[in-house]
Amino acid sequence: MKILFFGTKSYDKEFFSKTDEDCPDADITFIEPNLSPETARLAEGFEAVCAFVNMDLSARTINILHDCGVKLILMRCAGYNNVDLEAAGACGITVMHVPGYSPEAVAEHAMALVLTADRHTHKAYIKCRENNFNLSGLMGINLYGRTAGIVGTGKIGAAMARICRGFGMRVIAYDMYPNKSLEFVEYVEFERLLEEADLISLHCPLTKDNYHMINENTIAKMKDGVILVNTSRGALIRTEDLIQGIRDGKFFAVGLDVYEEENGTVYEDMSDRILEHSTMARLLSFPNVMVTSHQGFFTKEALSAISRTTMENAAAFAQGRKNGNEL
Ligand code: NAI
């Protein structure tokens, strides 16, 4: 099976080159451009393409892939809100993803964001390197004894709930489908979670129903001095309202691994360019906001699992087998 691998980074090549056993018949061509309507024609002559969370798989792209003869889209990620599944279905293209590779990788990064933003470790590091051992501006709050509110208790939310419990926090959660394995979690309505949580961590997928679920109204219901973390999808938060909330002093700290404007920015080195989006520039200007570039998944264990499952997906498709990872 000829697979065109879009948006290749050095680490992708490293991990996907070790997957010969998972799909022996795969012939992967690695290219740097991301998949978009402008680059989709490169897939001419390929049976499958491999794409990621930061790419444009709208109906326009998918129709071009269909014209090129593509039969299979291999998403090397869990989330697929950037894929027009209806368009893929209409073209008879199968879309497969990697539903769970290392939930702990993302949950541990969520907690890293909480701790960094709360205890200002990023600033302390720079201060100490400058021989400035003064503590002003570095005061944090204890997590022990406080309430963590987990929104979405699937694989990643459950891992985050366990981490918060390990910190001695009371854990409450909101999910339409409570996770029975989390016997220490108290499930509450979303509104009550907003009212009671000292730490709110978002772990639900982005859907039409929860777009901008964190907005002016829901922020107003949160406790003053709350910590908010989003490692899920940027559009769960209305960024303009978040910025206003930060300005109003509502948040003790905010940690964002994902943000609304990330497409076109994320995974790119833009250090010699001027940021076009003013909301990102404003977020970066706040001393209590910690931003990372959609790296929650980025551990050796996760990349190894992603590459193996992606190629197992390719093998299952080639053999006409359903393995449950079809979308
Ligand atoms: P999952 O499918 O195991 O769990 C999602 C949970 O959210 C389910 O229990 C579902 O019932 C619940 N849910 C759905 N809509 C909800 C809503 N409106 N309110 C509350 N709960 C809701 O998914 P998993 O593996 O835990 O991943 C969660 C999300 O994390 C993904 O959809 C993706 O957006 C994000 N993610 C981020 C990564 C990163 O690198 N930052 C990497 C992987 C995933």
Short mmCIF file of C-alpha atoms and ligand atoms in Angstrom, two decimals:
data_model
loop_
_atom_site.label_atom_id
_atom_site.label_comp_id
_atom_site.label_asym_id
_atom_site.label_seq_id
_atom_site.Cartn_x
_atom_site.Cartn_y
_atom_site.Cartn_z
CA MET A 1 0.00 0.00 0.00
CA LYS A 2 1.43 3.37 -1.04
CA ILE A 3 0.95 5.92 1.76
CA LEU A 4 1.70 9.64 1.45
CA PHE A 5 2.69 10.99 4.88
CA PHE A 6 1.88 14.70 5.17
CA GLY A 7 3.52 17.15 7.58
CA THR A 8 6.55 14.99 8.36
CA LYS A 9 8.75 16.00 11.29
CA SER A 10 12.02 14.24 12.17
CA TYR A 11 10.36 12.39 15.07
CA ASP A 12 7.57 11.07 12.79
CA LYS A 13 10.15 9.52 10.48
CA GLU A 14 12.03 8.05 13.42
CA PHE A 15 8.97 6.33 14.90
CA PHE A 16 7.13 5.34 11.69
CA SER A 17 10.31 3.82 10.27
CA LYS A 18 10.15 1.22 13.05
CA THR A 19 6.71 -0.11 12.07
CA ASP A 20 7.63 -2.58 9.30
CA GLU A 21 6.16 -5.52 11.22
CA ASP A 22 2.80 -3.80 11.77
CA CYS A 23 2.14 -3.33 8.05
CA PRO A 24 4.80 -5.14 6.00
CA ASP A 25 3.26 -4.08 2.66
CA ALA A 26 3.33 -0.36 3.43
CA ASP A 27 5.44 1.91 1.28
CA ILE A 28 5.53 5.31 3.00
CA THR A 29 6.61 8.53 1.27
CA PHE A 30 7.35 11.24 3.83
CA ILE A 31 6.74 14.84 2.77
CA GLU A 32 6.89 18.08 4.76
CA PRO A 33 3.81 20.03 3.59
CA ASN A 34 0.67 19.77 5.66
CA LEU A 35 -2.46 18.37 4.04
CA SER A 36 -4.76 21.14 2.76
CA PRO A 37 -6.73 21.91 -0.43
CA GLU A 38 -3.50 23.41 -1.84
CA THR A 39 -1.39 20.28 -1.27
CA ALA A 40 -3.96 17.47 -1.62
CA ARG A 41 -3.03 16.93 -5.32
CA LEU A 42 0.33 15.56 -4.19
CA ALA A 43 -1.60 12.39 -3.28
CA GLU A 44 -2.06 11.44 -6.95
CA GLY A 45 -1.24 7.74 -7.26
CA PHE A 46 -1.37 7.02 -3.50
CA GLU A 47 -3.96 4.68 -2.00
CA ALA A 48 -3.69 6.24 1.46
CA VAL A 49 -2.65 9.49 3.12
CA CYS A 50 -1.53 9.97 6.70
CA ALA A 51 -2.55 13.24 8.37
CA PHE A 52 -2.52 14.96 11.74
CA VAL A 53 -4.61 17.13 14.01
CA ASN A 54 -3.32 20.45 12.61
CA MET A 55 -4.32 19.81 8.97
CA ASP A 56 -7.27 20.86 6.85
CA LEU A 57 -9.40 17.85 5.94
CA SER A 58 -12.44 19.83 4.87
CA ALA A 59 -14.74 18.67 2.07
CA ARG A 60 -12.55 20.54 -0.46
CA THR A 61 -9.45 18.57 0.51
CA ILE A 62 -11.33 15.29 0.65
CA ASN A 63 -12.87 15.76 -2.80
CA ILE A 64 -9.40 16.34 -4.26
CA LEU A 65 -8.05 13.25 -2.47
CA HIS A 66 -10.95 11.30 -3.97
CA ASP A 67 -10.08 12.57 -7.48
CA CYS A 68 -6.50 11.42 -6.85
CA GLY A 69 -7.70 7.88 -6.08
CA VAL A 70 -7.15 7.94 -2.31
CA LYS A 71 -9.20 5.28 -0.51
CA LEU A 72 -7.96 5.65 3.07
CA ILE A 73 -7.18 8.54 5.42
CA LEU A 74 -5.01 7.50 8.35
CA MET A 75 -5.29 10.06 11.14
CA ARG A 76 -2.24 9.66 13.38
CA CYS A 77 -4.14 11.18 16.32
CA ALA A 78 -7.24 10.67 18.44
CA GLY A 79 -9.24 13.86 17.71
CA TYR A 80 -10.86 14.23 14.28
CA ASN A 81 -12.87 17.46 14.50
CA ASN A 82 -10.79 18.74 11.55
CA VAL A 83 -12.07 15.94 9.26
CA ASP A 84 -15.29 16.27 7.27
CA LEU A 85 -16.47 12.73 7.83
CA GLU A 86 -19.62 13.25 5.79
CA ALA A 87 -17.60 14.28 2.76
CA ALA A 88 -15.30 11.27 3.25
CA GLY A 89 -18.31 8.96 3.52
CA ALA A 90 -19.86 10.42 0.38
CA CYS A 91 -16.60 9.76 -1.52
CA GLY A 92 -16.29 6.23 -0.13
CA ILE A 93 -13.03 7.10 1.64
CA THR A 94 -12.39 5.24 4.92
CA VAL A 95 -11.08 7.38 7.78
CA MET A 96 -9.25 5.69 10.65
CA HIS A 97 -7.75 7.14 13.81
CA VAL A 98 -5.82 6.18 16.93
CA PRO A 99 -8.46 6.35 19.66
CA GLY A 100 -6.22 5.96 22.69
CA TYR A 101 -2.45 5.82 22.63
CA SER A 102 -1.23 7.18 25.94
CA PRO A 103 -3.87 9.06 27.90
CA GLU A 104 -1.30 9.55 30.67
CA ALA A 105 0.94 11.52 28.27
CA VAL A 106 -1.77 14.19 27.86
CA ALA A 107 -2.96 14.10 31.48
CA GLU A 108 0.59 14.46 32.81
CA HIS A 109 1.11 17.44 30.51
CA ALA A 110 -2.14 18.96 31.80
CA MET A 111 -0.82 18.66 35.35
CA ALA A 112 2.56 20.06 34.24
CA LEU A 113 0.70 23.12 32.93
CA VAL A 114 -1.19 23.46 36.22
CA LEU A 115 1.99 23.24 38.30
CA THR A 116 4.02 25.54 36.07
CA ALA A 117 1.36 28.22 35.86
CA ASP A 118 0.49 27.88 39.56
CA ARG A 119 4.06 27.85 40.97
CA HIS A 120 5.64 30.00 38.20
CA THR A 121 8.42 27.47 37.64
CA HIS A 122 9.10 28.89 34.16
CA LYS A 123 9.82 32.28 35.68
CA ALA A 124 11.79 30.91 38.64
CA TYR A 125 14.08 29.08 36.20
CA ILE A 126 14.88 32.27 34.32
CA LYS A 127 15.26 34.34 37.49
CA CYS A 128 17.70 31.91 39.09
CA ARG A 129 19.78 31.78 35.91
CA GLU A 130 20.11 35.57 36.22
CA ASN A 131 21.27 35.22 39.85
CA ASN A 132 17.95 36.70 40.99
CA PHE A 133 16.95 34.60 43.99
CA ASN A 134 14.17 36.93 45.09
CA LEU A 135 10.73 35.24 45.39
CA SER A 136 8.47 38.15 44.49
CA GLY A 137 5.89 37.25 41.86
CA LEU A 138 6.33 33.51 42.42
CA MET A 139 3.71 32.77 45.07
CA GLY A 140 1.37 29.91 44.20
CA ILE A 141 -1.50 28.06 45.84
CA ASN A 142 -1.62 24.52 47.29
CA LEU A 143 -3.55 21.96 45.26
CA TYR A 144 -3.84 19.64 48.28
CA GLY A 145 -7.33 19.82 49.79
CA ARG A 146 -8.78 21.80 46.88
CA THR A 147 -11.38 20.64 44.35
CA ALA A 148 -10.49 19.52 40.84
CA GLY A 149 -13.28 19.68 38.24
CA ILE A 150 -12.73 17.35 35.28
CA VAL A 151 -14.86 17.99 32.19
CA GLY A 152 -15.01 14.74 30.22
CA THR A 153 -13.86 11.57 32.00
CA GLY A 154 -12.92 9.36 29.07
CA LYS A 155 -9.39 8.01 28.80
CA ILE A 156 -7.48 11.28 29.35
CA GLY A 157 -9.93 12.82 31.83
CA ALA A 158 -9.81 9.63 33.91
CA ALA A 159 -6.00 9.74 33.95
CA MET A 160 -6.15 13.40 35.03
CA ALA A 161 -8.71 12.56 37.73
CA ARG A 162 -6.32 9.92 39.14
CA ILE A 163 -3.43 12.40 39.10
CA CYS A 164 -5.51 15.02 40.93
CA ARG A 165 -6.54 12.44 43.50
CA GLY A 166 -2.86 11.64 44.01
CA PHE A 167 -2.33 15.30 44.86
CA GLY A 168 -4.89 14.98 47.66
CA MET A 169 -7.60 16.85 45.82
CA ARG A 170 -11.34 16.23 45.98
CA VAL A 171 -12.32 15.30 42.42
CA ILE A 172 -15.65 16.20 40.83
CA ALA A 173 -16.51 15.68 37.17
CA TYR A 174 -19.03 16.37 34.46
CA ASP A 175 -19.68 13.84 31.70
CA MET A 176 -22.91 12.61 30.13
CA TYR A 177 -21.53 9.07 30.52
CA PRO A 178 -19.99 8.68 34.01
CA ASN A 179 -16.88 6.49 34.11
CA LYS A 180 -17.67 3.64 36.51
CA SER A 181 -13.99 2.89 37.15
CA LEU A 182 -13.59 6.27 38.91
CA GLU A 183 -15.25 5.38 42.21
CA PHE A 184 -13.57 8.33 43.99
CA VAL A 185 -15.08 10.89 41.57
CA GLU A 186 -18.32 12.71 42.35
CA TYR A 187 -20.30 13.42 39.17
CA VAL A 188 -22.10 16.77 39.15
CA GLU A 189 -23.88 19.01 36.64
CA PHE A 190 -21.63 21.28 34.58
CA GLU A 191 -22.91 24.37 36.39
CA ARG A 192 -22.05 22.94 39.81
CA LEU A 193 -18.60 21.97 38.61
CA LEU A 194 -18.04 25.56 37.51
CA GLU A 195 -19.17 26.84 40.89
CA GLU A 196 -17.15 24.45 43.07
CA ALA A 197 -13.91 23.67 41.27
CA ASP A 198 -10.60 25.36 42.13
CA LEU A 199 -9.02 23.66 39.12
CA ILE A 200 -11.00 23.07 35.92
CA SER A 201 -9.42 20.77 33.34
CA LEU A 202 -11.06 20.20 29.94
CA HIS A 203 -10.90 16.68 28.50
CA CYS A 204 -13.95 16.33 26.23
CA PRO A 205 -13.80 16.21 22.44
CA LEU A 206 -14.88 19.28 20.49
CA THR A 207 -18.38 18.80 19.08
CA LYS A 208 -21.08 21.07 17.67
CA ASP A 209 -22.75 21.02 21.11
CA ASN A 210 -19.83 22.16 23.23
CA TYR A 211 -18.23 24.76 20.94
CA HIS A 212 -17.25 27.72 23.20
CA MET A 213 -18.55 25.93 26.33
CA ILE A 214 -16.19 28.19 28.29
CA ASN A 215 -17.50 31.67 27.56
CA GLU A 216 -18.48 34.90 29.33
CA ASN A 217 -21.47 33.23 31.06
CA THR A 218 -19.69 30.09 32.21
CA ILE A 219 -16.60 32.05 33.32
CA ALA A 220 -18.86 34.25 35.46
CA LYS A 221 -20.05 31.12 37.32
CA MET A 222 -16.50 30.01 38.19
CA LYS A 223 -14.88 30.67 41.54
CA ASP A 224 -12.62 33.69 41.74
CA GLY A 225 -9.00 32.57 41.61
CA VAL A 226 -9.76 29.39 39.64
CA ILE A 227 -7.09 27.60 37.59
CA LEU A 228 -8.24 26.63 34.07
CA VAL A 229 -6.42 24.14 31.87
CA ASN A 230 -7.23 23.11 28.32
CA THR A 231 -5.36 20.25 26.67
CA SER A 232 -8.39 19.19 24.62
CA ARG A 233 -9.36 21.52 21.76
CA GLY A 234 -9.02 25.30 21.47
CA ALA A 235 -12.57 26.03 20.39
CA LEU A 236 -13.98 24.70 23.66
CA ILE A 237 -13.03 28.17 24.96
CA ARG A 238 -14.15 31.50 23.53
CA THR A 239 -10.72 33.14 23.65
CA GLU A 240 -11.98 36.73 23.69
CA ASP A 241 -14.03 35.96 26.82
CA LEU A 242 -11.09 34.17 28.42
CA ILE A 243 -8.90 37.21 27.83
CA GLN A 244 -11.53 39.44 29.41
CA GLY A 245 -11.77 37.07 32.39
CA ILE A 246 -7.98 37.11 32.83
CA ARG A 247 -8.01 40.93 32.66
CA ASP A 248 -10.76 40.99 35.31
CA GLY A 249 -8.52 38.94 37.61
CA LYS A 250 -10.87 35.93 37.59
CA PHE A 251 -8.13 33.33 37.10
CA PHE A 252 -5.24 32.46 39.36
CA ALA A 253 -3.61 30.72 36.42
CA VAL A 254 -4.45 29.45 32.94
CA GLY A 255 -2.68 26.65 31.07
CA LEU A 256 -3.35 26.17 27.37
CA ASP A 257 -1.91 23.42 25.21
CA VAL A 258 -4.52 24.12 22.53
CA TYR A 259 -6.03 27.38 21.31
CA GLU A 260 -8.46 28.56 18.70
CA GLU A 261 -5.93 30.02 16.29
CA GLU A 262 -3.48 27.18 16.40
CA ASN A 263 -3.83 26.00 12.80
CA GLY A 264 -0.99 27.49 10.77
CA THR A 265 1.01 28.22 13.94
CA VAL A 266 1.28 24.99 15.85
CA TYR A 267 4.40 22.86 15.14
CA GLU A 268 6.01 25.71 13.14
CA ASP A 269 9.08 27.72 14.09
CA MET A 270 7.85 31.32 13.84
CA SER A 271 10.59 32.86 15.96
CA ASP A 272 11.64 35.29 13.22
CA ARG A 273 8.10 36.32 12.32
CA ILE A 274 5.56 38.72 13.74
CA LEU A 275 2.47 36.98 15.14
CA GLU A 276 -0.50 37.79 12.93
CA HIS A 277 -3.09 36.90 15.53
CA SER A 278 -3.52 39.50 18.22
CA THR A 279 -5.37 37.14 20.61
CA MET A 280 -2.35 34.85 20.88
CA ALA A 281 -0.07 37.86 21.45
CA ARG A 282 -2.42 39.05 24.21
CA LEU A 283 -2.54 35.62 25.87
CA LEU A 284 1.26 35.46 25.86
CA SER A 285 1.45 38.86 27.52
CA PHE A 286 -0.26 37.71 30.75
CA PRO A 287 2.05 36.64 33.58
CA ASN A 288 -0.32 33.91 34.81
CA VAL A 289 -0.89 32.22 31.46
CA MET A 290 1.18 29.25 30.32
CA VAL A 291 0.93 28.30 26.64
CA THR A 292 2.42 25.23 24.97
CA SER A 293 2.09 24.16 21.35
CA HIS A 294 -0.27 21.17 21.32
CA GLN A 295 2.38 18.89 22.79
CA GLY A 296 0.29 16.94 25.28
CA PHE A 297 0.72 13.77 23.21
CA PHE A 298 4.46 14.24 22.77
CA THR A 299 6.15 11.44 24.71
CA LYS A 300 8.18 8.48 23.45
CA GLU A 301 5.51 6.06 24.65
CA ALA A 302 2.73 7.94 22.87
CA LEU A 303 4.61 8.30 19.58
CA SER A 304 5.49 4.65 19.61
CA ALA A 305 1.84 3.67 20.21
CA ILE A 306 0.57 6.17 17.58
CA SER A 307 2.88 4.87 14.86
CA ARG A 308 2.13 1.22 15.61
CA THR A 309 -1.67 1.66 15.69
CA THR A 310 -1.66 3.81 12.55
CA MET A 311 0.17 1.10 10.63
CA GLU A 312 -2.02 -1.63 12.14
CA ASN A 313 -4.97 0.41 10.83
CA ALA A 314 -3.38 0.43 7.36
CA ALA A 315 -2.87 -3.35 7.54
CA ALA A 316 -6.47 -3.96 8.65
CA PHE A 317 -7.78 -1.85 5.76
CA ALA A 318 -5.52 -3.62 3.26
CA GLN A 319 -6.79 -7.01 4.48
CA GLY A 320 -10.44 -5.86 4.36
CA ARG A 321 -10.68 -6.29 8.14
CA LYS A 322 -12.56 -3.93 10.51
CA ASN A 323 -10.57 -3.26 13.69
CA GLY A 324 -12.82 -0.71 15.39
CA ASN A 325 -10.68 2.34 14.58
CA GLU A 326 -12.82 3.37 11.59
CA LEU A 327 -14.68 6.67 12.04
P1 NAI B 1 -12.48 9.83 25.11
O1 NAI B 1 -13.37 9.62 23.94
O2 NAI B 1 -11.86 8.65 25.80
O3 NAI B 1 -13.26 10.66 26.24
C1 NAI B 1 -14.00 11.80 25.99
C2 NAI B 1 -15.06 11.92 27.08
O4 NAI B 1 -15.68 13.21 26.95
C3 NAI B 1 -16.17 10.87 26.99
O5 NAI B 1 -16.33 10.25 28.24
C4 NAI B 1 -17.41 11.68 26.59
O6 NAI B 1 -18.62 11.16 27.12
C5 NAI B 1 -17.07 13.03 27.18
N1 NAI B 1 -17.79 14.17 26.60
C6 NAI B 1 -18.16 14.39 25.34
N2 NAI B 1 -18.76 15.59 25.21
C7 NAI B 1 -18.76 16.15 26.44
C8 NAI B 1 -19.24 17.38 26.98
N3 NAI B 1 -19.83 18.27 26.20
N4 NAI B 1 -19.07 17.59 28.29
C9 NAI B 1 -18.47 16.69 29.10
N5 NAI B 1 -18.00 15.50 28.65
C10 NAI B 1 -18.15 15.24 27.35
O7 NAI B 1 -11.36 10.86 24.61
P2 NAI B 1 -9.88 11.04 25.18
O8 NAI B 1 -8.97 10.05 24.56
O9 NAI B 1 -9.94 11.14 26.65
O10 NAI B 1 -9.50 12.47 24.55
C11 NAI B 1 -10.20 13.64 24.90
C12 NAI B 1 -9.78 14.76 23.99
O11 NAI B 1 -8.42 15.13 24.26
C13 NAI B 1 -9.75 14.43 22.49
O12 NAI B 1 -11.02 14.53 21.91
C14 NAI B 1 -8.82 15.48 21.95
O13 NAI B 1 -9.58 16.64 21.64
C15 NAI B 1 -7.90 15.80 23.13
N6 NAI B 1 -6.52 15.34 22.91
C16 NAI B 1 -5.50 16.24 23.05
C17 NAI B 1 -4.19 15.87 22.85
C18 NAI B 1 -3.06 16.84 23.03
O14 NAI B 1 -1.94 16.56 22.55
N7 NAI B 1 -3.25 17.97 23.68
C19 NAI B 1 -3.85 14.50 22.43
C20 NAI B 1 -5.00 13.61 22.38
C21 NAI B 1 -6.27 14.04 22.58
#
